[in-house]
Every structure is written in structure tokens, then in C-alpha cells.
Coordinates of C-alpha atoms in Angstrom, one line a residue:
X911 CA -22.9 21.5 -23.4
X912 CA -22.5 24.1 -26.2
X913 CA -21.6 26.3 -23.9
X914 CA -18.6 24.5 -22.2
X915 CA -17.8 23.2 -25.5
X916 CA -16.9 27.1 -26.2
X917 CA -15.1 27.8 -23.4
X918 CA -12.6 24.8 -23.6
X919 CA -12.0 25.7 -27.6
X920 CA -11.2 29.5 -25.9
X921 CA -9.4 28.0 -22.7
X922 CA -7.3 25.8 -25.3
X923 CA -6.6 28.7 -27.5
X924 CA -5.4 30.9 -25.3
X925 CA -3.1 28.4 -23.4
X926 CA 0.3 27.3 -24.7
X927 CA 1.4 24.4 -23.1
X928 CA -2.0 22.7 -23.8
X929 CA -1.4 23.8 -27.5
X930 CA 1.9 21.9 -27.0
X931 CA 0.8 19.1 -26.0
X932 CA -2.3 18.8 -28.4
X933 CA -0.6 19.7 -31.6
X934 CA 3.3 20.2 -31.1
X935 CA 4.1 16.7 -29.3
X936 CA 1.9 14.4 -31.4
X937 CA 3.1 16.4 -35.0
X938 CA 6.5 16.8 -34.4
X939 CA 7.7 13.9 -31.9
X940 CA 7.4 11.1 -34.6
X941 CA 9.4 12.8 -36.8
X942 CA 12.2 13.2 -34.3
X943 CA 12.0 9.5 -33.1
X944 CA 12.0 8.6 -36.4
X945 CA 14.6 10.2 -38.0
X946 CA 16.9 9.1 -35.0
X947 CA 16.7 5.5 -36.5
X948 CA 16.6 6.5 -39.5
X949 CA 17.8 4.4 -42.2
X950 CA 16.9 1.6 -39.8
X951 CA 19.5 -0.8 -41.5
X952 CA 23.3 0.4 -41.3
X953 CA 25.5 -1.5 -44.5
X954 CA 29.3 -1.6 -45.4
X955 CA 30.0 -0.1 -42.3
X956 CA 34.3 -0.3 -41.6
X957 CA 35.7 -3.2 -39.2
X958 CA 40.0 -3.8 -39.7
X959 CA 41.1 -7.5 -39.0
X960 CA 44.1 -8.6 -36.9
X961 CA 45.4 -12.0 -38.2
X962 CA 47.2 -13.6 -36.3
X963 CA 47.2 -17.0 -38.4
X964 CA 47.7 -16.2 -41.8
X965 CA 46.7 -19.2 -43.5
X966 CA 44.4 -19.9 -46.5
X967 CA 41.3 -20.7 -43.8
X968 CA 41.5 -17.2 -41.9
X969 CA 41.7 -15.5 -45.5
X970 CA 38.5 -17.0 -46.3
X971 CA 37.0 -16.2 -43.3
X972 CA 37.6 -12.2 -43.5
X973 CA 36.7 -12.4 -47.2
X974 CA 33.3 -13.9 -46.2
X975 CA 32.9 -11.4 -43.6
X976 CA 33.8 -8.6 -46.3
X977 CA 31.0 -10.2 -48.8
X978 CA 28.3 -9.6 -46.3
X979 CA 26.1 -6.3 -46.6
X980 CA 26.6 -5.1 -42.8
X981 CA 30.4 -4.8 -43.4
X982 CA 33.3 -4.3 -45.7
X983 CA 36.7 -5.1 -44.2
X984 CA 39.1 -2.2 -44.9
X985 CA 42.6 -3.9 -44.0
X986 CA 45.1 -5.7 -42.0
X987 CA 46.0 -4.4 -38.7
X988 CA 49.2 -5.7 -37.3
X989 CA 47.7 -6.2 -33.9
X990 CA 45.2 -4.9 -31.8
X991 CA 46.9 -1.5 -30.2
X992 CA 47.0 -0.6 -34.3
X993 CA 43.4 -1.8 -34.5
X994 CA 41.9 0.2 -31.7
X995 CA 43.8 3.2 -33.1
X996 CA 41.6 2.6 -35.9
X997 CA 38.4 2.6 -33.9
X998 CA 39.8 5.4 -31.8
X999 CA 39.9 8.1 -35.0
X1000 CA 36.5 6.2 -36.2
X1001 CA 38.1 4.7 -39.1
X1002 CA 36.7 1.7 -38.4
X1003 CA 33.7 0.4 -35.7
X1004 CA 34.9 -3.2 -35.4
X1005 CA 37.8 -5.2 -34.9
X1006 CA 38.1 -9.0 -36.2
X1007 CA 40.9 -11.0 -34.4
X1008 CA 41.3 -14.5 -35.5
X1009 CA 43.9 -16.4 -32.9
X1010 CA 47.3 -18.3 -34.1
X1011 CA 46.1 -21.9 -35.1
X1012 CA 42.8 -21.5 -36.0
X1013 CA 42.9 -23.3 -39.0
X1014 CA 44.7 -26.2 -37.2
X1015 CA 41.9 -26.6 -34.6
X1016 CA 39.2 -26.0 -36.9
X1017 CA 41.4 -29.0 -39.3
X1018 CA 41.2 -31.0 -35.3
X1019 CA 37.6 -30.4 -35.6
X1020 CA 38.2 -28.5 -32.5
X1021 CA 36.6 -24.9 -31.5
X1022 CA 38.1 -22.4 -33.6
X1023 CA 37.2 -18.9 -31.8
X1024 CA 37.7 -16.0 -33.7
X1025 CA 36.4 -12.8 -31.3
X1026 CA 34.7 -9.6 -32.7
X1027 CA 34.9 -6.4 -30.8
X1028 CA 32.2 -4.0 -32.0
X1029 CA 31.9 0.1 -31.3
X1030 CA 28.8 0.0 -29.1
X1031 CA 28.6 3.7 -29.9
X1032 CA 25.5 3.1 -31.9
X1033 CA 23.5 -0.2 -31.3
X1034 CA 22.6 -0.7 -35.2
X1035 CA 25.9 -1.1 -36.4
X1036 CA 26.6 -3.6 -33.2
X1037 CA 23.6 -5.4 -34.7
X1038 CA 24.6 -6.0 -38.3
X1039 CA 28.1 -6.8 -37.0
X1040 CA 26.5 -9.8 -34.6
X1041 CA 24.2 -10.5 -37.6
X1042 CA 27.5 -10.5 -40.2
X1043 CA 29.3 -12.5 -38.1
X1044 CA 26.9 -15.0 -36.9
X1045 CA 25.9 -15.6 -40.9
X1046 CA 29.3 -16.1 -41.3
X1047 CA 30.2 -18.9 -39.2
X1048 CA 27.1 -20.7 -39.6
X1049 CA 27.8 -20.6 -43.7
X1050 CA 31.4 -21.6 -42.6
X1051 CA 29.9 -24.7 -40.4
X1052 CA 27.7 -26.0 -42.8
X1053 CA 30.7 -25.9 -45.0
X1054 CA 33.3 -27.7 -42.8
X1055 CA 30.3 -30.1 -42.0
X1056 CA 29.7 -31.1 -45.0
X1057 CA 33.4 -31.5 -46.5
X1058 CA 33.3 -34.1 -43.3
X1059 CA 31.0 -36.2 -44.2
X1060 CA 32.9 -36.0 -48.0
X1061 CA 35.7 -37.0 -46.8
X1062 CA 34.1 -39.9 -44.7
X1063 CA 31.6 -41.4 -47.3
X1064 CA 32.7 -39.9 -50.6
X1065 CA 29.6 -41.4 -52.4
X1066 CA 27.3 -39.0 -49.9
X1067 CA 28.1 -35.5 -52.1
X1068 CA 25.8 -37.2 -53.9
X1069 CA 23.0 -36.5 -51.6
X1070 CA 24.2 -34.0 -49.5
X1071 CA 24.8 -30.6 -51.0
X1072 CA 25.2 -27.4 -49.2
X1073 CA 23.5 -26.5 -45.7
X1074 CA 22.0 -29.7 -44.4
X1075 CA 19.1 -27.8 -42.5
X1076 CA 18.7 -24.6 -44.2
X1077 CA 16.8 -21.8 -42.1
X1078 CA 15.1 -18.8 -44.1
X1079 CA 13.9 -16.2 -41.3
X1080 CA 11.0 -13.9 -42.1
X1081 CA 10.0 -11.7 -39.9
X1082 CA 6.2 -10.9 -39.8
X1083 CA 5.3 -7.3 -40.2
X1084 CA 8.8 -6.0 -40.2
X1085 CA 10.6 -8.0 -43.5
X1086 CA 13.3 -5.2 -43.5
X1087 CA 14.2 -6.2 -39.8
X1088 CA 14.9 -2.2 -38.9
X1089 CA 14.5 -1.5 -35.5
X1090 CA 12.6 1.7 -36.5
X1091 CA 9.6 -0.2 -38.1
X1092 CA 9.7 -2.5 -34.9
X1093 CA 9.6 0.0 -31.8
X1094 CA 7.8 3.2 -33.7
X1095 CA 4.4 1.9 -34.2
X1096 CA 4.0 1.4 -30.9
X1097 CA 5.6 4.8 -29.6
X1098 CA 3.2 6.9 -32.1
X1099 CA 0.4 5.0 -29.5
X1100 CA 2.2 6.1 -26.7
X1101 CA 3.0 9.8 -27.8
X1102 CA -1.2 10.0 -28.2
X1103 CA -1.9 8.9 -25.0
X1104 CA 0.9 11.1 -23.2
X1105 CA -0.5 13.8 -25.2
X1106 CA -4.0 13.4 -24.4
X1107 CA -3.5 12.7 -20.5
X1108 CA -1.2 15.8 -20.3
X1109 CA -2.8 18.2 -22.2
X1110 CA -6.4 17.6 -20.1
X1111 CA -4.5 17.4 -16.9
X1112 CA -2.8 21.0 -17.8
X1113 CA -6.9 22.2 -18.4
X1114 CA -7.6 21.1 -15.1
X1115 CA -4.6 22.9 -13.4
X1116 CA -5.0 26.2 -15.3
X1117 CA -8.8 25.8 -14.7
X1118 CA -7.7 25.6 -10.8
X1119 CA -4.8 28.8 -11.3
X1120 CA -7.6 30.7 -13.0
X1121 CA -9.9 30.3 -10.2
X1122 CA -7.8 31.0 -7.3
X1123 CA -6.0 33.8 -8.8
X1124 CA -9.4 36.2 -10.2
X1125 CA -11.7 34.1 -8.8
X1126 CA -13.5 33.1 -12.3
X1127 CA -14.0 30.0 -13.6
X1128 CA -14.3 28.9 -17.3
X1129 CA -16.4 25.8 -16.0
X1130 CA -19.8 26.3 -14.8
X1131 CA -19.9 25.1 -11.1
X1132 CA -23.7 24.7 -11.7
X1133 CA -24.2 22.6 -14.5
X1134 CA -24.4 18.2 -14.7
X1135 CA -20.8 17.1 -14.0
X1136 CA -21.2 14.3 -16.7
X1137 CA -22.6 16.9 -19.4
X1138 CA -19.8 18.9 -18.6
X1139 CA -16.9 16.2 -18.8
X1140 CA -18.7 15.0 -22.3
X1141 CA -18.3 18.6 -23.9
X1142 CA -15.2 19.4 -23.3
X1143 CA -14.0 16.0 -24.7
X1144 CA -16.0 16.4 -27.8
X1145 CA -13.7 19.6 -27.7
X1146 CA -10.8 18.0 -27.3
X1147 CA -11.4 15.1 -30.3
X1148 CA -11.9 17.9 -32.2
X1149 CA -9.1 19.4 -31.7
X1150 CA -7.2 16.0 -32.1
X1151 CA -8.7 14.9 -35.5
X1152 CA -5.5 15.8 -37.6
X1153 CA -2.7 14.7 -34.9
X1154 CA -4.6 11.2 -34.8
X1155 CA -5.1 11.1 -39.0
X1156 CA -1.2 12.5 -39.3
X1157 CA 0.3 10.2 -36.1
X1158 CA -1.8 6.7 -37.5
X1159 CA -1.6 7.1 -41.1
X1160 CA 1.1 10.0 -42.5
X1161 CA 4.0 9.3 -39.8
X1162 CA 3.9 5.8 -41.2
X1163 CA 3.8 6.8 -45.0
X1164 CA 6.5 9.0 -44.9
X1165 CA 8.8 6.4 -43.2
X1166 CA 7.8 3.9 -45.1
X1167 CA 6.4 1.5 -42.0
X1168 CA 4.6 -1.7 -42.3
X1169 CA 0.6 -0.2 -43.6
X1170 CA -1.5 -3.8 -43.7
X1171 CA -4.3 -2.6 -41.8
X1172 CA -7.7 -0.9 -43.3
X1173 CA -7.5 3.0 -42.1
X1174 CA -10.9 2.9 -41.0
X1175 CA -10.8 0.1 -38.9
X1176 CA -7.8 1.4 -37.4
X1177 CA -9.4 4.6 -36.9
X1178 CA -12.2 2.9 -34.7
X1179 CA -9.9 0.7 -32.7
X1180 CA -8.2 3.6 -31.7
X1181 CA -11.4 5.7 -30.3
X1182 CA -11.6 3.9 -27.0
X1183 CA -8.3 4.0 -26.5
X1184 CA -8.5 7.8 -27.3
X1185 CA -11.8 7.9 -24.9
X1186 CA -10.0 5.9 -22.1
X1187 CA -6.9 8.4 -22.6
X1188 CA -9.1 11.4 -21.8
X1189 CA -10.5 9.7 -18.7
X1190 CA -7.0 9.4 -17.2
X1191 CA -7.0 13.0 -18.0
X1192 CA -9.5 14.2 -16.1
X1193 CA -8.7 11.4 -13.4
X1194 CA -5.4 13.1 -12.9
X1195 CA -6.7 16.9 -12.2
X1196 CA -7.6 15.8 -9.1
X1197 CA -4.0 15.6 -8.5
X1198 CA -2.7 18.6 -11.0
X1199 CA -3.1 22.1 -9.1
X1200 CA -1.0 23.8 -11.3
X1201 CA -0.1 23.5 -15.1
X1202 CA 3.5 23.1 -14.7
X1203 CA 2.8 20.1 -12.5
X1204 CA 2.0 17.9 -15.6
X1205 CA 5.8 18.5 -16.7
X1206 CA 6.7 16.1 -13.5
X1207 CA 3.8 13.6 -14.5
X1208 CA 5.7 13.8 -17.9
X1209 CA 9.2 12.7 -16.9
X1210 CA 7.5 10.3 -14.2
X1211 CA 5.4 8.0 -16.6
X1212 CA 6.9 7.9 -19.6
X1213 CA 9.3 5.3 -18.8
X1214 CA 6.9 3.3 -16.9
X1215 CA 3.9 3.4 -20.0
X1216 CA 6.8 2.3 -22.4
X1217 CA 7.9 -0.4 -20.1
X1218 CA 4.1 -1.6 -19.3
X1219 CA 3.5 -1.3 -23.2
X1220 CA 5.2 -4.5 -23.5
X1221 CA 7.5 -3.3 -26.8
X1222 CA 10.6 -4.0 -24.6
X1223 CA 9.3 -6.4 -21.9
X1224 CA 7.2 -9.2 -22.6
X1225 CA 3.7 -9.1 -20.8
X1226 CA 3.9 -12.5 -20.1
X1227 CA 7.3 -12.3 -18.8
X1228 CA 5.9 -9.4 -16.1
X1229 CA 5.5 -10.1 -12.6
X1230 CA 1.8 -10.1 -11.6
X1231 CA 1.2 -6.8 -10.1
X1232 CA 3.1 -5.5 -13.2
X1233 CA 0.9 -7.0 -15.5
X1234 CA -2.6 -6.1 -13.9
X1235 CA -1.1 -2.7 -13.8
X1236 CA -0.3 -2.9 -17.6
X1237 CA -3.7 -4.1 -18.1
X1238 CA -5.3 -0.5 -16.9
X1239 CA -3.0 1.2 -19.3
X1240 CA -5.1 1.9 -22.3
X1241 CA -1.7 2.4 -24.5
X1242 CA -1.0 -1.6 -23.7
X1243 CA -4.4 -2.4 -25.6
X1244 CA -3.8 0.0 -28.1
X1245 CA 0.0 -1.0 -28.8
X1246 CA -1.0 -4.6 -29.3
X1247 CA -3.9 -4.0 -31.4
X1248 CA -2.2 -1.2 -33.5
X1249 CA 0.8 -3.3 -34.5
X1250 CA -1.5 -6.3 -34.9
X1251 CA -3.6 -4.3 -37.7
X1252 CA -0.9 -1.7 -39.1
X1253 CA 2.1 -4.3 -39.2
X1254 CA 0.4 -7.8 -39.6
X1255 CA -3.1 -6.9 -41.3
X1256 CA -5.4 -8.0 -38.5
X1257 CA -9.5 -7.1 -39.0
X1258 CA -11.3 -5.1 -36.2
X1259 CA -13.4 -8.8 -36.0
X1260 CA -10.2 -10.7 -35.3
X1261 CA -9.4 -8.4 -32.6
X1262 CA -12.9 -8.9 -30.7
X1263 CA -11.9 -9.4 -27.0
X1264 CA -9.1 -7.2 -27.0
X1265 CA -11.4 -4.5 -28.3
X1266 CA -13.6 -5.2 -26.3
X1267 CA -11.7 -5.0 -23.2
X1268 CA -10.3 -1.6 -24.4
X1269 CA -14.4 -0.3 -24.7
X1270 CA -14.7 -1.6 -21.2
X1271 CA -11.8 0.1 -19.7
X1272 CA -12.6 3.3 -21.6
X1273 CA -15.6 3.1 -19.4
X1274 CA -13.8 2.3 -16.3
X1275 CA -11.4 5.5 -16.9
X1276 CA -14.5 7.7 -17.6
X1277 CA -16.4 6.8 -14.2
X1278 CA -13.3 7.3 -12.3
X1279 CA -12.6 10.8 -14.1
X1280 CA -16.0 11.6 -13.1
X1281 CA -15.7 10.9 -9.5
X1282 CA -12.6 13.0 -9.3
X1283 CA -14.1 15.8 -10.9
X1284 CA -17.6 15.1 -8.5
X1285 CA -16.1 14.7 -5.8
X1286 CA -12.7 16.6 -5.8
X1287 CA -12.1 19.2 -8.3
X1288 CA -15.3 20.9 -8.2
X1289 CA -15.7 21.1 -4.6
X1290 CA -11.9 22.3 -4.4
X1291 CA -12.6 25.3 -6.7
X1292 CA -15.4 25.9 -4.5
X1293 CA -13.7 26.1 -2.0
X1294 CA -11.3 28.6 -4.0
X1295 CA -14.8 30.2 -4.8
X1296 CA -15.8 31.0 -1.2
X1297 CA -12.2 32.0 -0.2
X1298 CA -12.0 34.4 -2.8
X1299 CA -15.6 36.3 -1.8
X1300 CA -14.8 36.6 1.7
X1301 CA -11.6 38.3 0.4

């Protein structure tokens, strides 16, 4: 074991692209994905109204809309060719068009549509337009609402007093409501896992490229397949002791993401998702026959572990082959879990049965990596072995 243990820290070394994917991808992705979203909230960004009623309502209106954080109106547009000029030269990202007689059908107690068109150049400012807006007419209902019932019953001011059923929204784990501190936690699980299943399957493929081409292989042929698969993944959590500490705890630090959870038990939730990881690894050299191969895997999966994650669709919501096909992903444990510790303070004890399902398919991924080394990447680099002698 010692001796395989060696030879994975030299095959490692001396490789690039496993270097890549063991130190580059976990370090420096988060940042990138990070800083894309980064501030997560967008404030006082430009929008130019088009008024078409002029009257003491539609006034109030755009100088609610101006009070709000997400935007700050910056003028009158005569109509909306001059207002798309505006968005055209990016002097403003939103237009606000309220119709002739809008006060005199919100006065008719009649639908009184005023219509936003938003710059969908960049989804965060499209959200704290919708948010402005929607703010805006609900403050404006509650308003009308309750002048109404003034009017109707003067003696009822009395009792009713501003927004009749008031709604406060506070969102668990995220209070700021970025979309950074919502998706990010659970891509830093998904960048280990990629990282982890690529860099072992790129081992296996330059294991097989070394073998075929000098006929030498850094893995003993000879020795206990098991032994063998259990050294060289003590090598490689070795190797991934800082990418795990800087990806679970430092990535969220520096950007300031929800940090409820106790390190430690974080730390030991994530182990058999780490574990299960590496058996997908070595599961996939069976497949990998060259390093650049992996590259494909790359561009192939990502999409599909994101989508099977269930950040962006519901695993409730899945079709049933979908879901049992999330459920053998060990990043759709370790997503849940992590955002259930880091985000809303959950213990290791409260997560019991999802832990334990994550130890169990750890064990699952391990037996299958072990019968594709058994019983198809050794005897292929036999094979590769025997061709080479008769050579």
C-alpha cells in the first residue's frame, strides 16, 4: 500500500492535467463563479418613464418607483422610440410606460396596467426591477384599498390603518436574497465532485497511455486490487485536504455566504460524499483510455450533475427515472446536506438518514469501482502487457 501510495503522489506530480483538476479547478473556480455574481444585489440601477397620463396619480406612481432601492428614475421620455434610445446607449435598463387614463380607471376601480420593459442583458437587474415594481403596486393597492373603505364607512380609519394583511418575507439561509449566496453553495459541492471524478479518471487513462506506449506500469499488476484502490485514495485525500478546507470554509468567508454550520461536522458530512466521488472515479477508467478523454466526460456531465443537484429543478418535481438517477449522484446528497448545515444550521444528528444514505452509496460507488478495475482495467493493461512483450 505504501508502495502505490508513492507512486500515485509521483504519477500525480508529474502529470498536469491531474494537477489541474486536483488543485487549479477546486481553488480557482469559486472565485470565478463567484465574482460573476458578485455584489449579488444590483441598487439605483437607471429605468426612464413614458407618461402618457400626466396626472397627479401617475406622478406618484414613478416617484414610488424612484423611492425604492432597485431603481432611481432618471427622467421623462416623450415616448417609447426616445425611451429605447435610452436603453440602446445603456443610459438606462428599463422603461416605465403608464397608459392615457390610468388614473381614471384606477378612480373606476378598474385595472389600471402600467407595463415595465426591463434590459434582460443581465438577470439581476431584471430581478430588482420585477421586485421594485411588484412592491410598488402592492403598496399602491393597499393604499387605494384602503381609501375605499374610507370613503365607504368613514368611522372604519379608525380601525383600519395601512396594509390590511401585511406580509414580511424572510428568506431562510439567504436574508440578503442574492442569487450568489443561493446557487454557490451548492456549485462549490459540485466543482469537488467534478474535480475528484476527473482527476482519478485522467490517472486511469495516463496509467493506460503509459502502459501501452513503454510498456511499464506505475500500478502493480500483482498486488490485492482492493489494497491498491485504498492507497491511492488515501493519496488522493491527501492531496485534497486544502481544496476541501479552502472550497467548504474560505470560499464562503471571503464572499461573505451564509456560515451556520459547525466546520467539523461539515467536514465529516462531506467525507462520504468525497469517498463516493472517488468511486465514480475509478468506475469511470474503465471507460477513460486516454487522459484527454475526461475533457469530453467534462463538457458531457456538468450540465446533467447541476440539473440532477436539484439547485434549479426540484427533486420532487423530476420524472421518476430522473430522480432515481439523481439519487446515485453523490453531489445531490451532498448539495442538500451542505446547504442544510452551512446556510440553515442543521447538526450532523439532524441529518441522520440522509447521511446515512450518502455512507451507503459511498459503499455502492467503491464496489462498483472495484469491479471495473477487477475485472476491466487490469486485465486490459495486461493485455497491453502481453502485446507489448511479444513486440
Amino acid at each position: 500500500m505504501f508502495e502505490v501510495y508513492c507512486r500515485e503522489f509521483k504519477l500525480v506530480k508529474g502529470d498536469v492535467g491531474i494537477i489541474l483538476f486536483f488543485l487549479f479547478l477546486p481553488l480557482a473556480y469559486p472565485i470565478i463563479y463567484s465574482l460573476i455574481y458578485n455584489p449579488e444585489l444590483v441598487k439605483n440601477v437607471s429605468m426612464v418613464v413614458v407618461d402618457h397620463d400626466r396626472t397627479l396619480l401617475s406622478r406618484e406612481l414613478m416617484r414610488k418607483m424612484d423611492a425604492t432601492d432597485q431603481a432611481r428614475v432618471i427622467g421623462y421620455a416623450a415616448d417609447l422610440n426616445e425611451a429605447r434610445r435610452a436603453i440602446n446607449t445603456h443610459e438606462a435598463y428599463a422603461i416605465l410606460e403608464i397608459p392615457e387614463g390610468f388614473e381614471k380607471r384606477v378612480g373606476r376601480h378598474e385595472a389600471g396596467n402600467a407595463v415595465m420593459y426591463c434590459d434582460m442583458s443581465l438577470l439581476l437587474r431584471y430581478r430588482g426591477f420585477l421586485v421594485a415594481s411588484t412592491n410598488v403596486m402592492s403598496d399602491f393597492s393597499t393604499e387605494l384599498l384602503t381609501e375605499t373603505i374610507d370613503n365607504i364607512a368613514p368611522l372604519a380609519e379608525t380601525v383600519v390603518n395601512g396594509d390590511l394583511m401585511p406580509v414580511e418575507n424572510i428568506s431562510m439561509g439567504n436574508i440578503r436574497n442574492g442569487f450568489d449566496s443561493f446557487i454557490m453553495p451548492g456549485v462549490l459541492i459540485l466543482i469537488l465532485q467534478q474535480c475528484i471524478i476527473l482527476a482519478v479518471g485522467m490517472a486511469g487513462g495516463a496509467q493506460r497511455e503509459k502502459m501501452l506506449f513503454t510498456g511499464h506500469s506505475s500500478d502493480s499488476l500483482k498486488g490485492s486490487t482492493a489494497l491498491t484502490m485504498i492507497a491511492q485514495s488515501l493519496c488522493y485525500l491527501t492531496i485534497l485536504i486544502i481544496p476541501i478546507i479552502f472550497l467548504l470554509h474560505y470560499v464562503p468567508l471571503i464572499f461573505r455566504f451564509p456560515m451556520e454550520g459547525d466546520n467539523l461536522e461539515i467536514f465529516a458530512y462531506i467525507l462520504p460524499m468525497v469517498i463516493a466521488s472517488l468511486g465514480m472515479g475509478f468506475t469511470l477508467q474503465s471507460i477513460v483510455t486516454e487522459r484527454e478523454s475526461v475533457f469530453v466526460i467534462w463538457v458531457a456531465t456538468s450540465l446533467i450533475f447541476l440539473l440532477l443537484s436539484g439547485l434549479i429543478w426540484p427533486i420532487y418535481d423530476m420524472y421518476p427515472a430522473w430522480r432515481c438517477l439523481s439519487y446515485i449522484c453523490p453531489s445531490t446528497w451532498g448539495v442538500e446536506g451542505f446547504i442544510k448545515m452551512n446556510a440553515n444550521g442543521a447538526s450532523l444528528s439532524q441529518l441522520g438518514p440522509i447521511y446515512r444514505n450518502l455512507w451507503i452509496l459511498a459503499a455502492g460507488w467503491c464496489v462498483l469501482g472495484w469491479c471495473s478495475r477487477k475485472f476491466v482495467v487490469r486485465p486490459a493493461l495486461r493485455r497491453a502487457q502481453m502485446v507489448r512483450s511479444e513486440r
